[in-house]
Tab-separated table of C-alpha atoms in Angstrom:
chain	number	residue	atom	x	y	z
A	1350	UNK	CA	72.636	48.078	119.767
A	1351	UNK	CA	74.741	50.108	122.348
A	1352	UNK	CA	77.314	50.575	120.595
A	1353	UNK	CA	75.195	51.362	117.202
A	1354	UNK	CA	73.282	53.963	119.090
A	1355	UNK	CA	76.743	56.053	120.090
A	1356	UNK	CA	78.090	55.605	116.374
A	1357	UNK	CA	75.283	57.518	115.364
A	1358	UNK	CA	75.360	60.313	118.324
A	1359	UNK	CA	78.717	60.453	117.495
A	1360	UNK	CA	78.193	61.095	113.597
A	1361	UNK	CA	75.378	63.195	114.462
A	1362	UNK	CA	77.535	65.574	116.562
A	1363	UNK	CA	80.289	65.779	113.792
A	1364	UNK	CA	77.736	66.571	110.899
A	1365	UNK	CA	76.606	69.114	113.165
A	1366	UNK	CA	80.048	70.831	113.618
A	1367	UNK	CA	80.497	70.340	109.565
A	1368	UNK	CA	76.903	71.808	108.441
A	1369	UNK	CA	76.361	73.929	110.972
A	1370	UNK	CA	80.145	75.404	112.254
A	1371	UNK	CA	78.094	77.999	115.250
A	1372	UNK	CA	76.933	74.392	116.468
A	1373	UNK	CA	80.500	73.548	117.485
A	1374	UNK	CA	81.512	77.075	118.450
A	1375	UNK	CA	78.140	77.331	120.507
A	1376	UNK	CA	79.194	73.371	122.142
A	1377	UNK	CA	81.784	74.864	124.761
A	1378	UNK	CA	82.400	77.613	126.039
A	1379	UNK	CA	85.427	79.652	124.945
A	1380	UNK	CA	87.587	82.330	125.631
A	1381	UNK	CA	89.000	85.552	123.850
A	1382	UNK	CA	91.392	88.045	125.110
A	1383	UNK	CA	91.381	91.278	122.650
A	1384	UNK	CA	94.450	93.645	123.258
A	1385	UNK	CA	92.433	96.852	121.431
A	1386	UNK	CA	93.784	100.275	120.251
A	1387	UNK	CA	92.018	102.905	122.390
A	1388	UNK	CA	90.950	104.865	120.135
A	1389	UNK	CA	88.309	101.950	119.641
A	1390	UNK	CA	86.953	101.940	123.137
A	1391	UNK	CA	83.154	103.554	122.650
A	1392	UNK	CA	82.737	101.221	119.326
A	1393	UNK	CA	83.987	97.976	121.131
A	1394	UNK	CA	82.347	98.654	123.942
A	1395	UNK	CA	78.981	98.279	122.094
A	1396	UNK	CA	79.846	96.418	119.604
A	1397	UNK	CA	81.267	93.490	122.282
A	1398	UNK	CA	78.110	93.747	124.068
A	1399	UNK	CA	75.851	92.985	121.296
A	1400	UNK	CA	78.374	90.304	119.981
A	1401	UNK	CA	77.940	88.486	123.725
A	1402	UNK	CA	74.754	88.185	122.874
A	1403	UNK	CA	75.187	86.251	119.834
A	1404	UNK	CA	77.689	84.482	121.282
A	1405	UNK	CA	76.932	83.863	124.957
A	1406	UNK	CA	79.661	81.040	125.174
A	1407	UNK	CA	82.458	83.098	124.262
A	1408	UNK	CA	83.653	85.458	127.253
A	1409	UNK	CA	84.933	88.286	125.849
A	1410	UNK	CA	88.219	90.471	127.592
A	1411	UNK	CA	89.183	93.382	126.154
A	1412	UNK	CA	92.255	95.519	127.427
A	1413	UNK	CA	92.609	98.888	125.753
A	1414	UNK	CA	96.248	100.441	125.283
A	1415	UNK	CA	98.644	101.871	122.826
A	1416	UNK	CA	99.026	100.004	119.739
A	1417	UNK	CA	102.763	99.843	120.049
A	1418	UNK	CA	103.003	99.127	123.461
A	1419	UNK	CA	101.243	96.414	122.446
A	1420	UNK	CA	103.069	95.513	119.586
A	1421	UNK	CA	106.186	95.027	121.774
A	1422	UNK	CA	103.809	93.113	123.928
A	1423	UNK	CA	103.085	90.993	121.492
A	1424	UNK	CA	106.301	90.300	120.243
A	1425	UNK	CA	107.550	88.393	123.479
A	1426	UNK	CA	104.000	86.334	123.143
A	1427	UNK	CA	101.696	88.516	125.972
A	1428	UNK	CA	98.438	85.953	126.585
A	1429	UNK	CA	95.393	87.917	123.986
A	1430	UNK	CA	94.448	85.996	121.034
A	1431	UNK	CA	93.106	88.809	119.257
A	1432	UNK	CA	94.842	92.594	118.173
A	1433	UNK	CA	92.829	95.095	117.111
A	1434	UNK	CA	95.512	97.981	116.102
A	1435	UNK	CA	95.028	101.537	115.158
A	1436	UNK	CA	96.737	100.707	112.311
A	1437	UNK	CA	97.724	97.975	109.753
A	1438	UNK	CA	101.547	98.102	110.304
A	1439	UNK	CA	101.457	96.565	113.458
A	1440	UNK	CA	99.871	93.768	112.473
A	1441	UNK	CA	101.873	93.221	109.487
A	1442	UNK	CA	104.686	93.115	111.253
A	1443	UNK	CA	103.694	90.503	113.238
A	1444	UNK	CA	102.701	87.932	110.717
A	1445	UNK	CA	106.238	89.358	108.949
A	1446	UNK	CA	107.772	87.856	112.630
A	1447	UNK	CA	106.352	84.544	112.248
A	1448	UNK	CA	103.914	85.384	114.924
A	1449	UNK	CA	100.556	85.378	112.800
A	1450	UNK	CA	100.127	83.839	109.636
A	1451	UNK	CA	98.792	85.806	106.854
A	1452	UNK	CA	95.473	84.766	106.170
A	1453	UNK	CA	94.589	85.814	109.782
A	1454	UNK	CA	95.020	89.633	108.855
A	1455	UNK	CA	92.028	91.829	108.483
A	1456	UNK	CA	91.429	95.229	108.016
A	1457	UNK	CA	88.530	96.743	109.801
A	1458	UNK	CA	88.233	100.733	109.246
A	1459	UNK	CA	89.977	104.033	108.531
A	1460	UNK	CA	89.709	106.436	111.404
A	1461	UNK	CA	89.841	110.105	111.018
A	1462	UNK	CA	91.752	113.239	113.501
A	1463	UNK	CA	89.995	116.199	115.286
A	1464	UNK	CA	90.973	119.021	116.447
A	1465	UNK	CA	88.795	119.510	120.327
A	1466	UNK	CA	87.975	121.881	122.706
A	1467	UNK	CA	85.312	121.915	125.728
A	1468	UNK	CA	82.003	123.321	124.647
A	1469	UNK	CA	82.786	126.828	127.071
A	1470	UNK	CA	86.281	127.214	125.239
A	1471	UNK	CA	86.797	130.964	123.753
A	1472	UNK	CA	88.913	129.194	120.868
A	1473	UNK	CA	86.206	129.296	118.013
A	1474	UNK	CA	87.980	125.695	116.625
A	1475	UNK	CA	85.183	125.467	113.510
A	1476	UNK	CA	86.343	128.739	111.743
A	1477	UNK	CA	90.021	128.633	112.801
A	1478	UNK	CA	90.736	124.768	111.783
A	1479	UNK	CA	94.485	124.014	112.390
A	1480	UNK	CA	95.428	127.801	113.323
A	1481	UNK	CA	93.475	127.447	116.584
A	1482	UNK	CA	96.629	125.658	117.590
A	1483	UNK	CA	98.051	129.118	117.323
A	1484	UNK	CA	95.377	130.747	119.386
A	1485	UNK	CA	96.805	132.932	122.295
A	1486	UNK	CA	94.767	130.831	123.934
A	1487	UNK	CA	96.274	128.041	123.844
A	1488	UNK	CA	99.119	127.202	126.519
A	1489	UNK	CA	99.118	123.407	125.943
A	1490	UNK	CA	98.275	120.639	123.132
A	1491	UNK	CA	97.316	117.655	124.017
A	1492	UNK	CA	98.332	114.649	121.141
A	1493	UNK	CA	99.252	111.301	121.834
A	1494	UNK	CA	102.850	110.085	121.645
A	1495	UNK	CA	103.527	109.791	118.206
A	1496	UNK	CA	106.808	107.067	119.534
A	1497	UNK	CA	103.805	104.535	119.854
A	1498	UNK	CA	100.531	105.905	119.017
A	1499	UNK	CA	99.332	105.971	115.165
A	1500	UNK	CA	96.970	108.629	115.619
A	1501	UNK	CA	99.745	110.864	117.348
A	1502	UNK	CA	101.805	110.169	114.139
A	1503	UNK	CA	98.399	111.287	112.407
A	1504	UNK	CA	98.096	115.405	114.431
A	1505	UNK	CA	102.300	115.462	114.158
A	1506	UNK	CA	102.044	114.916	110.397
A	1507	UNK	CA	98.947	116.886	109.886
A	1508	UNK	CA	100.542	119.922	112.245
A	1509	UNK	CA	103.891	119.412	109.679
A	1510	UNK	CA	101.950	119.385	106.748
A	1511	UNK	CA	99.453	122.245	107.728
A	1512	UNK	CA	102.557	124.456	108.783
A	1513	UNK	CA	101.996	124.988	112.534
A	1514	UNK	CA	104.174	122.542	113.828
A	1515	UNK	CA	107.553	124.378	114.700
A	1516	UNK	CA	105.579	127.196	116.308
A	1517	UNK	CA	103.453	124.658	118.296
A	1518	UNK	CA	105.998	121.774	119.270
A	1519	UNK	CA	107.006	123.240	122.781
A	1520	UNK	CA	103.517	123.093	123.972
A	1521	UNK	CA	102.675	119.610	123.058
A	1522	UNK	CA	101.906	117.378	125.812
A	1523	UNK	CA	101.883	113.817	125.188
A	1524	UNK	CA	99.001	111.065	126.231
A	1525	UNK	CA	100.189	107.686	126.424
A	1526	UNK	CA	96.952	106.595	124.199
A	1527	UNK	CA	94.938	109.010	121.963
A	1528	UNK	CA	92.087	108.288	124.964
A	1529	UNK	CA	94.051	110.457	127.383
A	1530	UNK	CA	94.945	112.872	125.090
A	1531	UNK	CA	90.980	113.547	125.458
A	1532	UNK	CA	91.038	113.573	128.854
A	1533	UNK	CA	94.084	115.578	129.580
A	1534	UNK	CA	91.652	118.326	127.530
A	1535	UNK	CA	88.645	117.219	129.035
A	1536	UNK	CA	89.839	117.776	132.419
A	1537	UNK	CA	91.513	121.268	131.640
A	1538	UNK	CA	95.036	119.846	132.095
A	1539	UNK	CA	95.600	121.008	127.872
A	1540	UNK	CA	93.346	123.343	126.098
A	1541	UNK	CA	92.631	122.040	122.500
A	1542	UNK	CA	93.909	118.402	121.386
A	1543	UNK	CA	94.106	116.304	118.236
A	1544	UNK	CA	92.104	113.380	118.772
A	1545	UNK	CA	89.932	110.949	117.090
A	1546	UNK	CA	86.964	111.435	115.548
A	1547	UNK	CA	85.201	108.258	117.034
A	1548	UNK	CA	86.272	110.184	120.793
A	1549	UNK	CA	84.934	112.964	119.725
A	1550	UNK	CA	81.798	111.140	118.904
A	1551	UNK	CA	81.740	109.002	121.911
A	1552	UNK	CA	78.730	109.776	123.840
A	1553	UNK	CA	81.379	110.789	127.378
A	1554	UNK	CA	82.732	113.723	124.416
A	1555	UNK	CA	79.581	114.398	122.391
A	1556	UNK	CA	78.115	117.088	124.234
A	1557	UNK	CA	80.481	118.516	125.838
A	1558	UNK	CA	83.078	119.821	123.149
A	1559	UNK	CA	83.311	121.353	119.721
A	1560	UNK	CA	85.408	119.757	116.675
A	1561	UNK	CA	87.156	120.177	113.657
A	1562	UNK	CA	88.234	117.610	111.126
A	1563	UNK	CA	91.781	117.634	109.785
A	1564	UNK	CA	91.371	117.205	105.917
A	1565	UNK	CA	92.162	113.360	105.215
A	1566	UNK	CA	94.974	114.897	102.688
A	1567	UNK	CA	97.173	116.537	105.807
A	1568	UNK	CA	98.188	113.288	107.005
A	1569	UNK	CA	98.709	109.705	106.141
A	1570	UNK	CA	95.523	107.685	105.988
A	1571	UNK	CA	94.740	105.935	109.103
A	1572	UNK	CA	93.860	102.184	107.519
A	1573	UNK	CA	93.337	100.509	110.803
A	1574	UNK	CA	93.695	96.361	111.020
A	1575	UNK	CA	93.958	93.719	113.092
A	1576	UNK	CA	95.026	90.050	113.324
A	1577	UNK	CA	94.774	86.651	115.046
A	1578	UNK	CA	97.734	85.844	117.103
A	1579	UNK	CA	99.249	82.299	116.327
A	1580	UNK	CA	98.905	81.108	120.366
A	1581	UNK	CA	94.695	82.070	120.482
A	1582	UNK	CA	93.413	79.383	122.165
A	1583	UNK	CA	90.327	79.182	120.425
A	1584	UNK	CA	90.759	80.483	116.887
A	1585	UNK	CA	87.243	79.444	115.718
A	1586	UNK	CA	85.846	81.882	118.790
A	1587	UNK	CA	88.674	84.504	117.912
A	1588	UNK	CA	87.458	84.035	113.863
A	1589	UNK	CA	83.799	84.725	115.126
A	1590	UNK	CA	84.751	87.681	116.617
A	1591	UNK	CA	87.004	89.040	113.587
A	1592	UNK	CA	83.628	87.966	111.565
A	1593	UNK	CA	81.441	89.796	113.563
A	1594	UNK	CA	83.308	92.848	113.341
A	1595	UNK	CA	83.805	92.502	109.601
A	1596	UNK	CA	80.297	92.172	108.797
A	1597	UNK	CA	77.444	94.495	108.529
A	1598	UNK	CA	76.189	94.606	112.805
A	1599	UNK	CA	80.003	95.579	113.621
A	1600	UNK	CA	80.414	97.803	110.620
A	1601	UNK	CA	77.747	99.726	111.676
A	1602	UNK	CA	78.231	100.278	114.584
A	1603	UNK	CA	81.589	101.400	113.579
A	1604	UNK	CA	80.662	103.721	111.208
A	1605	UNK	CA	78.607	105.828	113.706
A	1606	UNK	CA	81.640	106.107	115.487
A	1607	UNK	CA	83.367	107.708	112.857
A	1608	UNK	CA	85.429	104.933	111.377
A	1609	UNK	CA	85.132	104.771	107.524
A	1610	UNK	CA	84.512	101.765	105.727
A	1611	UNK	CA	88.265	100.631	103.854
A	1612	UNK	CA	86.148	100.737	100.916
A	1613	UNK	CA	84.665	103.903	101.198
């Protein structure tokens, strides 16, 4: 009878895992470690909070950075399960290195460049789109480092394509992410800076600048993806996330950041 009785639990427990698959993610608790483009900080941020509460056995870390730094990261097997790039080369090259498989690529959004100034700047940004860079005004540009940002590859193709860039190029000063090219404006250390629209929507921006957006024509389109690393340690808690994000809670939250659905 004994050993009928744990036949059935044990059946029991599998059918649960097979009909009901947040049964077995929900059954232990699990870790996953998200290396994030910074650009996505403000979404995340809220979007990982309401996902913990859907998933309150999955502990969520998230370390923001550039999205080739952590590409190169990456590459030598750094300990996330989970990239979230600012764009979709990244990942691709990673599944092309044997590092991700294919199915585990995703894309997520399309972000969009500003051009920002603090709210008391005399640079009137709304009227003078990408010729406030030429503003007499303006001693120093903040973008960030187009070697390993995307979205400084976005303003230095948009400032190509718009014609300002040769006049402009000696006053650029470089954030490591496209986060601290906000804050080296922010804090006065540049006076106007190409960032992204979901910083300039974040609620620490909102109020306290004024913004322009760079037609989606002046540079390539930011398509922004992300994958699941071959070494996660959990991929069904690492697939719940990528889920989550996918569907229509993480979608909106990203849209009200600024990120576009891929569709759209």
């Amino acid at each position: 009878m004994r050993r009928r009785l744990l036949f059935f639990a044990t059946m029991s427990a599998i059918l649960a895992g097979l009909w009901y698959p947040d049964a077995a993610l929900a059954a232990e608790p699990s870790d996953v470690r998200v290396a994030a483009a910074a650009d996505l900080k403000f979404a995340l941020d809220e979007a990982a909070d309401l996902f913990r509460a859907r998933h309150p056995n999955i502990k969520l870390q998230i370390t923001y950075g550039s999205s080739g730094n952590f590409y190169a990261q990456l590459s030598n097997h750094a300990p996330f399960d989970v990239f979230l790039s600012a764009d979709v080369d990244y990942p691709h090259r990673l599944v092309r290195d044997g590092l991700a498989s294919e199915g585990d690529e995703f894309v997520y959004g399309v972000g969009r460049i500003v051009i920002w100034v603090p709210r008391s700047s005399s640079i009137d940004v709304e009227k003078l789109g990408m010729q406030s860079l030429l503003s007499s005004d303006v001693r120093k540009i903040a973008i960030a480092n187009p070697r390993h940002a995307p979205y400084g590859r976005a303003a230095e193709a948009a400032m190509q394509s718009m014609g300002v860039y040769k006049q402009v190029k000696d006053r650029l000063v470089l954030g490591d992410t496209v986060l601290q090219a906000g804050q080296f404006v922010e804090s006065g250390s540049a006076d106007i800076g190409i960032i992204s629209r979901s910083h300039a929507l974040a609620p620490s921006l909102r109020d306290k600048g004024r913004f322009w957006e760079v037609p989606l024509d002046a540079y390539p389109r930011r398509v922004q993806g992300g994958v699941i690393l071959s070494w996660a340690q959990s991929r069904s808690a690492a697939a719940a996330l990528r889920d989550f994000i996918m569907g229509e809670e993480g979608r909106t939250i990203l849209r009200r950041f600024g990120f576009e659905s891929p569709e759209e």
